[in-house]
CSV table of C-alpha atoms in Angstrom, one decimal:
chain,number,residue,atom,x,y,z
O,5,MET,CA,0.1,0.1,-0.1
O,6,SER,CA,2.7,2.5,-0.8
O,7,ASP,CA,0.2,4.6,-1.8
O,8,VAL,CA,-1.1,5.5,0.8
O,9,ALA,CA,2.3,5.8,2.4
O,10,GLU,CA,2.9,8.7,-0.2
O,11,ARG,CA,-0.5,10.4,0.2
O,12,VAL,CA,0.0,10.6,4.2
O,13,LYS,CA,3.4,11.6,3.5
O,14,LYS,CA,2.3,14.6,0.8
O,15,ILE,CA,0.1,16.0,3.7
O,16,VAL,CA,2.8,15.7,6.3
O,17,VAL,CA,5.3,17.7,4.0
O,18,GLU,CA,1.9,20.2,3.2
O,19,HIS,CA,1.0,20.5,7.0
O,20,LEU,CA,3.7,21.0,9.0
O,21,GLY,CA,6.2,22.8,5.9
O,22,VAL,CA,8.9,20.4,6.0
O,23,ASP,CA,11.4,19.4,4.3
O,24,GLU,CA,9.9,15.8,2.6
O,25,ALA,CA,13.4,14.5,3.1
O,26,LYS,CA,12.9,14.3,6.5
O,27,VAL,CA,9.5,12.7,6.5
O,28,THR,CA,10.8,9.2,6.7
O,29,GLU,CA,8.2,6.5,8.6
O,30,GLN,CA,10.3,6.7,11.6
O,31,ALA,CA,9.3,10.0,12.1
O,32,SER,CA,7.4,11.1,14.8
O,33,PHE,CA,5.6,14.0,14.2
O,34,ILE,CA,6.4,16.6,17.6
O,35,ASP,CA,9.9,15.3,18.0
O,36,ASP,CA,11.6,14.9,13.9
O,37,LEU,CA,8.9,17.4,12.0
O,38,GLY,CA,8.6,20.2,14.7
O,39,ALA,CA,4.6,19.7,15.6
O,40,ASP,CA,3.3,20.9,18.1
O,41,SER,CA,-0.4,19.3,20.2
O,42,LEU,CA,-2.7,21.6,17.9
O,43,ASP,CA,-0.4,20.3,14.7
O,44,THR,CA,-1.2,17.1,15.5
O,45,VAL,CA,-4.5,17.1,15.8
O,46,GLU,CA,-5.3,18.7,12.2
O,47,LEU,CA,-3.0,16.6,10.9
O,48,VAL,CA,-5.0,13.7,12.4
O,49,MET,CA,-8.3,15.5,10.8
O,50,ALA,CA,-6.6,16.3,7.3
O,51,PHE,CA,-6.4,12.1,6.8
O,52,GLU,CA,-10.0,11.7,8.1
O,53,GLU,CA,-10.6,13.8,5.0
O,54,GLU,CA,-7.9,12.5,2.8
O,55,PHE,CA,-8.9,8.9,3.6
O,56,GLY,CA,-12.7,9.3,3.9
O,57,CYS,CA,-12.3,7.5,7.6
O,58,GLU,CA,-13.4,8.6,11.5
O,59,ILE,CA,-9.9,7.9,13.6
O,60,PRO,CA,-11.6,8.1,16.9
O,61,ASP,CA,-9.9,10.4,19.8
O,62,ASP,CA,-8.4,7.2,21.5
O,63,ALA,CA,-6.7,6.2,18.4
O,64,ALA,CA,-5.9,9.3,17.0
O,65,GLU,CA,-3.8,9.6,20.4
O,66,LYS,CA,-1.5,6.7,20.0
O,67,ILE,CA,-0.9,8.2,16.3
O,68,LEU,CA,2.7,9.6,17.2
O,69,THR,CA,5.1,8.3,14.0
O,70,VAL,CA,4.8,8.3,10.0
O,71,LYS,CA,4.5,4.7,10.0
O,72,ASP,CA,1.3,5.4,13.6
O,73,ALA,CA,-0.8,6.9,10.4
O,74,ILE,CA,-0.1,4.7,7.5
O,75,SER,CA,-0.7,2.0,9.9
O,76,PHE,CA,-3.9,2.7,11.0
O,77,ILE,CA,-5.0,3.7,8.2
O,78,ASN,CA,-4.1,0.5,6.5
O,79,GLU,CA,-6.0,-1.5,9.1
O,80,ASN,CA,-9.0,0.7,8.9
O,81,ALA,CA,-9.8,3.0,6.0
O,82,GLY,CA,-11.0,1.9,2.4
J,23,MET,CA,8.8,64.0,36.5
J,24,SER,CA,7.2,62.0,34.3
J,25,ARG,CA,9.7,59.7,31.7
J,26,ARG,CA,8.9,61.0,28.1
J,27,VAL,CA,7.7,58.3,25.1
J,28,VAL,CA,9.0,58.5,21.1
J,29,VAL,CA,8.3,57.2,18.2
J,30,THR,CA,11.1,55.1,17.2
J,31,GLY,CA,9.5,52.7,14.5
J,32,MET,CA,6.8,52.4,12.2
J,33,GLY,CA,5.3,50.0,10.1
J,34,ILE,CA,1.9,49.7,7.6
J,35,VAL,CA,0.2,47.9,5.6
J,36,CYS,CA,-2.7,49.1,3.9
J,37,PRO,CA,-4.5,49.6,0.8
J,38,LEU,CA,-2.2,52.2,-0.4
J,39,GLY,CA,0.5,49.3,-0.4
J,40,ALA,CA,3.4,48.6,2.7
J,41,GLY,CA,6.4,50.2,4.1
J,42,THR,CA,5.7,53.5,6.0
J,43,ARG,CA,8.1,55.9,3.5
J,44,ALA,CA,6.3,53.8,0.1
J,45,VAL,CA,2.6,54.4,0.8
J,46,TRP,CA,3.1,58.3,2.3
J,47,ASP,CA,4.5,59.1,-0.5
J,48,ARG,CA,1.5,57.6,-2.8
J,49,LEU,CA,-1.2,59.3,0.0
J,50,ILE,CA,1.3,62.4,-0.8
J,51,ALA,CA,1.1,62.0,-4.7
J,52,GLY,CA,-2.7,61.2,-4.0
J,53,HIS,CA,-3.0,57.7,-4.7
J,54,THR,CA,-6.1,55.6,-4.2
J,55,GLY,CA,-6.2,52.3,-2.6
J,56,ILE,CA,-9.9,52.3,-2.7
J,57,VAL,CA,-11.1,49.4,-5.4
J,58,ALA,CA,-14.3,47.1,-6.0
J,59,ILE,CA,-14.5,43.9,-4.1
J,60,ASP,CA,-12.5,41.0,-6.1
J,61,ARG,CA,-12.3,38.9,-3.2
J,62,PHE,CA,-15.8,37.4,-3.0
J,63,GLU,CA,-19.2,37.6,-4.2
J,64,VAL,CA,-21.0,41.0,-3.9
J,65,ALA,CA,-23.5,40.8,-6.2
J,66,ASP,CA,-26.2,40.8,-3.3
J,67,LEU,CA,-23.9,43.2,-1.2
J,68,PRO,CA,-24.9,46.4,-1.0
J,69,SER,CA,-21.7,48.0,-0.8
J,70,ARG,CA,-19.2,46.3,-3.3
J,71,VAL,CA,-16.2,48.7,-2.9
J,72,ALA,CA,-13.5,48.6,-0.5
J,73,GLY,CA,-10.0,49.6,0.6
J,74,LEU,CA,-8.1,46.2,0.3
J,75,VAL,CA,-4.1,45.1,1.0
J,76,PRO,CA,-2.7,45.1,-2.0
J,77,MET,CA,-1.0,41.7,-3.0
J,78,ASP,CA,-0.6,41.2,-6.8
J,79,GLU,CA,2.7,41.2,-8.4
J,80,ASP,CA,3.0,44.6,-10.4
J,81,HIS,CA,2.0,46.4,-7.3
J,82,PRO,CA,4.5,49.1,-6.7
J,83,CYS,CA,4.7,48.5,-2.4
J,84,ARG,CA,2.5,45.2,-2.7
J,85,PHE,CA,2.2,43.6,0.6
J,86,ASP,CA,4.9,40.2,-0.1
J,87,ILE,CA,2.1,38.2,2.7
J,88,ASP,CA,4.7,35.1,2.0
J,89,ALA,CA,8.0,36.7,3.5
J,90,VAL,CA,5.9,37.7,6.7
J,91,ALA,CA,4.1,34.1,7.2
J,92,SER,CA,4.3,30.8,5.1
J,93,SER,CA,1.6,29.2,4.0
J,94,LYS,CA,1.9,26.6,7.9
J,95,ASP,CA,1.6,30.1,9.6
J,96,ARG,CA,-0.9,31.1,8.2
J,97,ARG,CA,-3.4,28.5,8.8
J,98,ARG,CA,-3.3,29.4,12.5
J,99,MET,CA,-3.6,32.9,12.0
J,100,ASP,CA,-6.6,35.0,10.7
J,101,PRO,CA,-5.1,37.7,7.9
J,102,PHE,CA,-5.7,40.1,10.5
J,103,ILE,CA,-3.2,38.5,12.8
J,104,VAL,CA,-0.3,38.7,9.2
J,105,TYR,CA,-1.3,42.5,8.6
J,106,ALA,CA,-0.5,42.7,12.3
J,107,LEU,CA,3.1,40.7,11.8
J,108,GLY,CA,3.5,42.4,8.1
J,109,ALA,CA,3.4,45.9,9.8
J,110,ALA,CA,5.0,45.3,13.0
J,111,ALA,CA,8.2,43.4,11.3
J,112,GLU,CA,8.8,47.2,9.6
J,113,ALA,CA,8.4,48.7,12.5
J,114,VAL,CA,10.9,46.7,14.9
J,115,GLU,CA,13.0,46.4,12.2
J,116,ALA,CA,13.4,50.1,12.2
J,117,ALA,CA,13.4,50.3,15.5
J,118,GLY,CA,16.7,48.1,15.6
J,119,LEU,CA,15.4,45.3,18.0
J,120,THR,CA,15.3,42.3,15.9
J,121,ASP,CA,17.3,40.6,17.8
J,122,ILE,CA,18.2,42.0,21.2
J,123,SER,CA,19.2,40.5,24.1
J,124,PRO,CA,17.0,38.4,27.0
J,125,GLU,CA,17.5,41.3,29.3
J,126,LEU,CA,15.9,44.2,27.2
J,127,GLY,CA,13.3,41.6,26.0
J,128,LEU,CA,11.5,41.7,29.7
J,129,ARG,CA,11.2,45.7,29.1
J,130,VAL,CA,9.5,45.0,25.4
J,131,GLY,CA,5.7,45.2,25.4
J,132,VAL,CA,3.3,44.4,23.0
J,133,GLN,CA,0.0,46.4,22.6
J,134,ILE,CA,-1.5,45.9,19.3
J,135,GLY,CA,-5.4,45.3,19.1
J,136,SER,CA,-8.6,44.7,16.6
J,137,GLY,CA,-12.1,45.9,16.7
J,138,ILE,CA,-13.1,43.0,15.6
J,139,GLY,CA,-10.3,40.3,15.4
J,140,GLY,CA,-10.8,37.3,13.1
J,141,LEU,CA,-14.6,37.7,11.4
J,142,SER,CA,-13.8,36.0,8.5
J,143,THR,CA,-12.3,32.8,9.9
J,144,ILE,CA,-15.3,33.2,12.5
J,145,ALA,CA,-17.9,33.2,9.6
J,146,GLU,CA,-15.7,29.9,8.1
J,147,ALA,CA,-16.1,28.3,11.2
J,148,ALA,CA,-19.8,28.3,11.9
J,149,ASP,CA,-20.0,27.4,8.1
J,150,THR,CA,-18.3,24.8,8.7
J,151,LEU,CA,-19.9,23.3,12.0
J,152,ARG,CA,-23.3,23.9,10.3
J,153,GLU,CA,-22.5,21.6,7.5
J,154,ARG,CA,-20.3,19.7,8.4
J,155,GLY,CA,-20.2,18.7,12.8
J,156,PRO,CA,-18.4,19.9,15.2
J,157,ARG,CA,-15.1,17.2,14.9
J,158,LYS,CA,-14.0,19.5,11.6
J,159,ILE,CA,-13.0,22.9,13.3
J,160,SER,CA,-10.0,23.0,13.8
J,161,PRO,CA,-7.7,23.3,16.2
J,162,PHE,CA,-6.5,26.7,15.2
J,163,PHE,CA,-10.0,28.0,15.2
J,164,ILE,CA,-10.0,29.9,18.6
J,165,PRO,CA,-6.1,31.0,18.6
J,166,SER,CA,-6.5,32.4,15.0
J,167,SER,CA,-9.3,34.7,15.3
J,168,LEU,CA,-9.2,36.0,19.3
J,169,ILE,CA,-8.0,39.7,19.2
J,170,ASN,CA,-4.9,39.6,21.9
J,171,LEU,CA,-3.2,36.9,19.2
J,172,ALA,CA,-1.7,39.9,17.5
J,173,SER,CA,0.1,41.0,20.2
J,174,GLY,CA,0.2,37.1,21.2
J,175,GLN,CA,1.9,36.4,17.4
J,176,VAL,CA,4.4,39.8,17.8
J,177,SER,CA,5.4,38.6,21.1
J,178,ILE,CA,6.5,35.1,20.0
J,179,ARG,CA,7.8,36.4,17.1
J,180,TYR,CA,10.0,38.5,18.9
J,181,GLY,CA,10.8,37.1,22.5
J,182,PHE,CA,9.0,40.5,23.8
J,183,LYS,CA,8.3,39.8,27.1
J,184,GLY,CA,6.5,42.5,29.0
J,185,PRO,CA,3.3,43.4,29.0
J,186,ASN,CA,0.9,42.1,26.2
J,187,HIS,CA,-2.2,43.8,25.5
J,188,SER,CA,-4.7,44.5,23.7
J,189,ALA,CA,-7.7,47.2,22.7
J,190,VAL,CA,-10.8,46.9,21.7
J,191,THR,CA,-12.5,50.0,21.1
J,192,ALA,CA,-14.0,49.5,17.5
J,193,CYS,CA,-12.7,53.0,15.3
J,194,SER,CA,-10.8,53.6,18.1
J,195,THR,CA,-8.6,50.3,18.9
J,196,GLY,CA,-6.0,51.7,17.2
J,197,ALA,CA,-5.7,55.3,18.8
J,198,HIS,CA,-6.5,54.1,22.4
J,199,ALA,CA,-3.9,51.4,22.0
J,200,ILE,CA,-0.8,53.8,21.5
J,201,GLY,CA,-2.1,56.3,24.3
J,202,ASP,CA,-2.9,53.4,26.0
J,203,ALA,CA,0.9,51.9,25.5
J,204,ALA,CA,2.5,55.5,26.3
J,205,HIS,CA,0.6,55.3,29.8
J,206,MET,CA,2.7,51.8,30.6
J,207,ILE,CA,6.2,53.2,29.4
J,208,ARG,CA,4.8,56.5,31.5
J,209,ARG,CA,4.6,54.3,34.4
J,210,GLY,CA,7.2,52.3,34.0
J,211,ASP,CA,5.9,49.1,33.1
J,212,ALA,CA,8.1,48.8,30.0
J,213,ASP,CA,10.6,50.7,28.2
J,214,ILE,CA,9.9,50.2,24.7
J,215,MET,CA,5.9,49.4,23.3
J,216,VAL,CA,5.3,47.2,19.8
J,217,ALA,CA,1.6,49.4,19.5
J,218,GLY,CA,-0.9,49.8,17.3
J,219,GLY,CA,-4.5,47.5,15.7
J,220,ALA,CA,-4.7,45.7,12.9
J,221,GLU,CA,-8.0,45.1,10.8
J,222,ALA,CA,-9.3,42.7,8.5
J,223,ALA,CA,-12.9,42.3,7.7
J,224,VAL,CA,-13.5,43.3,4.8
J,225,CYS,CA,-15.5,39.6,4.0
J,226,ARG,CA,-19.0,39.0,3.1
J,227,LEU,CA,-19.9,38.8,7.0
J,228,GLY,CA,-18.7,42.0,7.8
J,229,ILE,CA,-20.0,44.1,4.9
J,230,ALA,CA,-23.1,42.7,5.2
J,231,GLY,CA,-23.2,43.7,9.1
J,232,PHE,CA,-21.8,47.1,8.7
J,233,SER,CA,-24.8,47.7,5.5
J,234,ALA,CA,-27.0,46.9,8.1
J,235,ALA,CA,-26.2,49.4,10.4
J,236,LYS,CA,-26.8,51.6,6.7
J,237,ALA,CA,-23.2,52.6,7.6
J,238,LEU,CA,-21.7,51.5,4.8
J,239,SER,CA,-21.3,53.9,1.0
J,240,THR,CA,-23.6,52.6,-1.9
J,241,SER,CA,-24.0,55.4,-4.0
J,242,TYR,CA,-20.5,54.6,-5.8
J,243,ASN,CA,-19.9,50.9,-6.3
J,244,ASP,CA,-19.1,51.5,-10.3
J,245,THR,CA,-16.5,54.5,-9.2
J,246,PRO,CA,-14.7,53.3,-6.2
J,247,GLU,CA,-11.9,55.7,-6.2
J,248,LYS,CA,-15.4,58.1,-5.1
J,249,ALA,CA,-16.5,56.7,-2.7
J,250,SER,CA,-15.4,58.2,-0.2
J,251,ARG,CA,-15.5,61.5,0.5
J,252,PRO,CA,-15.2,63.3,3.9
J,253,TRP,CA,-17.2,66.4,3.6
J,254,ASP,CA,-18.1,66.2,0.2
J,255,GLN,CA,-22.0,67.1,-0.6
J,256,GLY,CA,-22.0,63.5,-2.4
J,257,ARG,CA,-20.6,61.6,1.0
J,258,ASP,CA,-22.9,58.8,1.4
J,259,GLY,CA,-21.3,56.0,4.3
J,260,PHE,CA,-17.7,55.2,4.9
J,261,VAL,CA,-16.0,52.2,2.6
J,262,MET,CA,-14.2,49.8,4.7
J,263,GLY,CA,-10.7,49.3,4.8
J,264,GLU,CA,-8.6,46.8,5.5
J,265,GLY,CA,-4.3,46.4,6.8
J,266,ALA,CA,-2.8,47.2,10.3
J,267,GLY,CA,-0.6,50.3,11.9
J,268,VAL,CA,2.1,49.5,14.3
J,269,VAL,CA,4.4,51.9,16.1
J,270,VAL,CA,7.6,51.6,18.6
J,271,LEU,CA,6.8,53.5,21.3
J,272,GLU,CA,9.8,54.1,23.6
J,273,ASP,CA,10.7,56.0,26.5
J,274,TYR,CA,13.1,59.1,25.3
J,275,GLU,CA,16.2,58.8,27.9
J,276,HIS,CA,16.1,54.6,26.6
J,277,ALA,CA,16.3,55.7,22.7
J,278,LYS,CA,18.7,58.2,23.4
J,279,ALA,CA,21.2,56.4,25.3
J,280,ARG,CA,21.0,53.4,22.3
J,281,GLY,CA,21.2,56.1,19.9
J,282,ALA,CA,17.7,55.0,18.3
J,283,THR,CA,16.3,57.0,15.7
J,284,ILE,CA,13.8,59.4,17.1
J,285,HIS,CA,10.7,59.8,14.7
J,286,ALA,CA,8.3,62.2,17.1
J,287,GLU,CA,7.7,62.4,20.7
J,288,VAL,CA,4.3,61.5,21.9
J,289,LEU,CA,3.0,64.6,23.4
J,290,GLY,CA,-0.5,63.8,24.1
J,291,TYR,CA,-3.3,61.7,24.8
J,292,GLY,CA,-7.5,62.8,25.4
J,293,MET,CA,-10.0,59.9,26.0
J,294,SER,CA,-13.7,60.4,26.0
J,295,GLY,CA,-17.4,58.9,26.1
J,296,ASP,CA,-20.6,59.9,24.4
J,297,ALA,CA,-23.2,58.3,26.3
J,298,TYR,CA,-25.2,58.1,23.6
J,299,HIS,CA,-25.8,56.1,21.2
J,300,ILE,CA,-24.7,52.9,20.3
J,301,THR,CA,-23.5,53.7,16.4
J,302,ALA,CA,-24.2,57.7,15.8
J,303,PRO,CA,-22.2,60.4,17.4
J,304,ALA,CA,-24.2,62.9,19.8
J,305,GLU,CA,-25.4,65.8,18.0
J,306,ASP,CA,-23.4,69.1,19.4
J,307,GLY,CA,-19.3,66.4,19.5
J,308,ASP,CA,-19.1,66.8,22.8
J,309,GLY,CA,-17.4,63.9,23.2
J,310,GLY,CA,-14.7,64.5,20.4
J,311,PHE,CA,-14.8,67.8,21.6
J,312,ARG,CA,-13.9,66.5,25.0
J,313,SER,CA,-11.4,64.1,24.0
J,314,MET,CA,-9.7,65.8,22.1
J,315,GLN,CA,-9.3,69.2,24.6
J,316,ALA,CA,-8.1,66.1,27.6
J,317,ALA,CA,-5.4,65.4,25.0
J,318,LEU,CA,-4.1,69.1,24.7
J,319,LYS,CA,-4.5,69.3,28.4
J,320,SER,CA,-2.4,66.0,28.9
J,321,ALA,CA,-0.2,68.0,27.0
J,322,GLY,CA,-0.4,71.3,28.7
J,323,LEU,CA,-0.5,72.4,25.5
J,324,SER,CA,-3.3,75.3,23.0
J,325,PRO,CA,-5.0,75.3,20.6
J,326,SER,CA,-2.9,78.0,18.8
J,327,ASP,CA,0.4,75.0,19.5
J,328,ILE,CA,-1.6,72.2,16.5
J,329,ASP,CA,-0.9,72.9,13.2
J,330,TYR,CA,-2.4,70.1,11.1
J,331,VAL,CA,-5.4,67.5,13.1
J,332,ASN,CA,-5.9,64.1,11.2
J,333,ALA,CA,-9.4,63.6,11.2
J,334,HIS,CA,-11.3,60.8,12.1
J,335,GLY,CA,-13.7,62.1,9.1
J,336,THR,CA,-15.4,58.8,8.1
J,337,SER,CA,-17.5,60.4,4.9
J,338,THR,CA,-20.5,59.9,6.4
J,339,PRO,CA,-23.1,62.4,6.7
J,340,LEU,CA,-23.8,62.7,10.3
J,341,GLY,CA,-20.2,62.2,11.4
J,342,ASP,CA,-17.8,64.9,9.4
J,343,GLU,CA,-19.6,67.3,10.5
J,344,ILE,CA,-20.2,66.8,13.9
J,345,GLU,CA,-16.6,66.5,13.9
J,346,LEU,CA,-15.5,69.8,12.3
J,347,GLY,CA,-18.3,71.4,15.0
J,348,ALA,CA,-16.4,69.9,17.5
J,349,VAL,CA,-12.6,71.1,16.0
J,350,LYS,CA,-13.9,74.6,15.3
J,351,ARG,CA,-15.4,75.3,18.9
J,352,LEU,CA,-12.8,73.5,20.7
J,353,PHE,CA,-9.9,75.5,18.4
J,354,GLY,CA,-11.7,79.1,18.0
J,355,GLU,CA,-9.7,81.2,16.2
J,356,ALA,CA,-6.8,79.2,16.2
J,357,SER,CA,-8.5,76.5,13.7
J,358,ARG,CA,-8.8,79.6,10.5
J,359,SER,CA,-4.6,78.7,10.7
J,360,MET,CA,-4.1,75.1,10.5
J,361,SER,CA,-5.0,72.6,8.6
J,362,MET,CA,-6.9,69.4,8.7
J,363,SER,CA,-8.1,66.3,6.2
J,364,SER,CA,-9.0,62.6,5.6
J,365,THR,CA,-6.5,60.2,5.2
J,366,LYS,CA,-9.9,58.4,5.2
J,367,SER,CA,-10.7,59.9,1.4
J,368,ALA,CA,-7.8,57.7,0.2
J,369,VAL,CA,-7.5,54.4,2.3
J,370,GLY,CA,-11.3,54.0,3.3
J,371,HIS,CA,-11.5,53.3,7.2
J,372,LEU,CA,-9.3,50.6,8.6
J,373,LEU,CA,-12.0,50.2,11.6
J,374,GLY,CA,-9.9,48.9,14.8
J,375,ALA,CA,-6.1,49.7,13.0
J,376,ALA,CA,-7.5,53.3,11.4
J,377,GLY,CA,-6.1,55.4,14.6
J,378,ALA,CA,-2.7,53.5,14.0
J,379,VAL,CA,-2.1,54.4,10.9
J,380,GLU,CA,-3.4,57.8,10.6
J,381,ALA,CA,-1.4,58.3,14.0
J,382,ILE,CA,1.9,57.3,11.2
J,383,PHE,CA,0.8,59.7,8.9
J,384,SER,CA,0.0,62.8,11.8
J,385,VAL,CA,4.0,61.6,12.7
J,386,MET,CA,4.9,61.5,8.8
J,387,ALA,CA,2.8,65.0,8.8
J,388,CYS,CA,5.2,66.6,11.2
J,389,ALA,CA,8.4,65.3,9.9
J,390,GLU,CA,8.2,66.6,6.4
J,391,GLN,CA,6.5,69.2,7.0
J,392,VAL,CA,3.6,68.1,4.3
J,393,VAL,CA,-0.4,67.7,5.1
J,394,PRO,CA,-1.7,64.8,2.9
J,395,PRO,CA,-5.2,65.6,1.2
J,396,THR,CA,-8.5,65.3,1.3
J,397,LEU,CA,-9.4,63.1,-1.9
J,398,ASN,CA,-12.6,63.8,-3.5
J,399,LEU,CA,-13.3,66.8,-1.5
J,400,GLU,CA,-15.2,69.1,-4.3
J,401,ASN,CA,-18.2,70.3,-3.0
J,402,PRO,CA,-17.7,70.7,0.8
J,403,SER,CA,-20.7,70.8,2.7
J,404,GLN,CA,-22.0,74.0,4.3
J,405,GLY,CA,-20.3,75.0,7.5
J,406,CYS,CA,-17.3,73.4,6.3
J,407,ASP,CA,-15.0,76.4,6.0
J,408,MET,CA,-11.9,75.1,7.7
J,409,ASP,CA,-8.6,74.5,5.3
J,410,LEU,CA,-9.5,70.9,5.2
J,411,VAL,CA,-6.9,70.0,2.0
J,412,PRO,CA,-9.1,69.5,-0.4
J,413,LEU,CA,-7.8,67.4,-3.4
J,414,THR,CA,-4.1,67.9,-3.5
J,415,ALA,CA,-1.6,67.5,-0.4
J,416,LYS,CA,-0.1,71.3,1.2
J,417,GLN,CA,2.9,72.2,2.3
J,418,ARG,CA,2.6,73.9,5.4
J,419,PRO,CA,4.3,74.1,8.7
J,420,VAL,CA,3.5,71.2,11.4
J,421,ARG,CA,4.6,72.1,14.6
J,422,ARG,CA,2.7,69.2,15.9
J,423,ALA,CA,0.2,67.0,15.1
J,424,LEU,CA,-3.4,65.8,16.3
J,425,SER,CA,-5.2,62.7,15.7
J,426,ASN,CA,-9.0,61.7,16.2
J,427,SER,CA,-10.5,58.1,16.2
J,428,PHE,CA,-14.3,58.0,17.3
J,429,GLY,CA,-15.8,54.5,17.3
J,430,PHE,CA,-19.6,52.4,18.1
J,431,GLY,CA,-20.5,52.6,21.1
J,432,GLY,CA,-19.3,56.2,21.7
J,433,THR,CA,-15.6,55.8,22.4
J,434,ASN,CA,-13.7,59.0,21.9
J,435,ALA,CA,-9.6,59.1,21.6
J,436,SER,CA,-7.2,61.4,20.6
J,437,LEU,CA,-4.0,61.4,20.6
J,438,VAL,CA,-1.0,64.5,19.8
J,439,PHE,CA,2.2,63.8,18.4
J,440,GLY,CA,5.2,66.2,17.2
J,441,ARG,CA,8.7,66.9,16.4
J,442,LEU,CA,11.3,66.3,19.2
J,443,ASP,CA,13.5,69.2,18.3
J,444,GLN,CA,11.0,72.3,19.2
J,445,ASP,CA,9.9,73.5,22.6
């Protein structure tokens, strides 16, 4: 599902205004990509929008890295 | 002895462009920033003209929004905050405060107000809430809309950790912000204050709201450059404008010690309330009269010490003549030798930013010994027999200038500026 990974990375680049090269799957939104708590809320909303899914608050709290987001979407979206 | 307060930096983002020098030159040359609104649907709105901040590449002094706030930043700031940051950047750089020590940062405060705040952001969020529900409201909605976030964002960007405050007094906001900030320096709360006003209420909801209050010009939708015409017989309401004005105020001794360029001194500040009506000024102009009187008193000046009045002069049928009457009453014989103009004829009414931008125009009038024109003043209303600087700017001695701002709710503020190098 590389398509999901690409789309997630694109959203992260756009919303956090960071270099594409820094958006690896291991990257943590807060520790590595300079996001704050409001940015992470907005990111989750953008994922919901892009993939047409709902990410409940308790699941959203566990999405800390790019990989977490890709995994959640692969398992729950579509 | 009370501390003296001087202006050591100025910044403008307004319908004539960005940058104090460029905007002033365009103002004096008689340019207008009032255009047909092209940003949103206007067909069903009675007023379809406004003073819009120019952003086109081919404009001689456009506002370069990308240089002030990235697309990421702009998602967390309503345009009024972006304008505030733009004006603050110019003022702070001019004052040499972009890279200051943490110790000095503790003595620098921010006092930037707004009349309405993030109106377009609030309108859009209300649509989102109704159409798509609460889960779709952005986490940046609140911090993007709150009025004091202009002061907050400026303080965060530059590390200004002194008093952080915001005036909210409708169309008197900018003047109150500057006057109150000067008081903070006099009291010793700070050595430097970054002060002014910002507004970005030219949106469908803003136009609809002021239209409903019968405040806006509606007869010049096809000739926007003629719409704002203070004291002219053909005036029919004010023209909305947007932008920000920010000044750096500083304790005189502090400014002198660090070798800062001093543009003017804040000599006086007066305030009053009308206690009359929510939107209309009292017919005898008593509120404006007492505000100007208090400003002269605080400056220890007589009417004959003022050479130029930058009027509130919004181009409404009622307000312009009431203000002129109050000026004639207060200044008496001296009103024959002074000049008064309304720069709203060129930029429109910037609401909460108006008093700040006009304070800067007043400082510039003192610095340059030129008074800006009242555009479109072709046929003055009866009794408007002062020098209202019709159509073209005028060179003349300007020792001191007084700037008036009057707001809905009956809130009035007057500021007096003068060159430092006089007795």
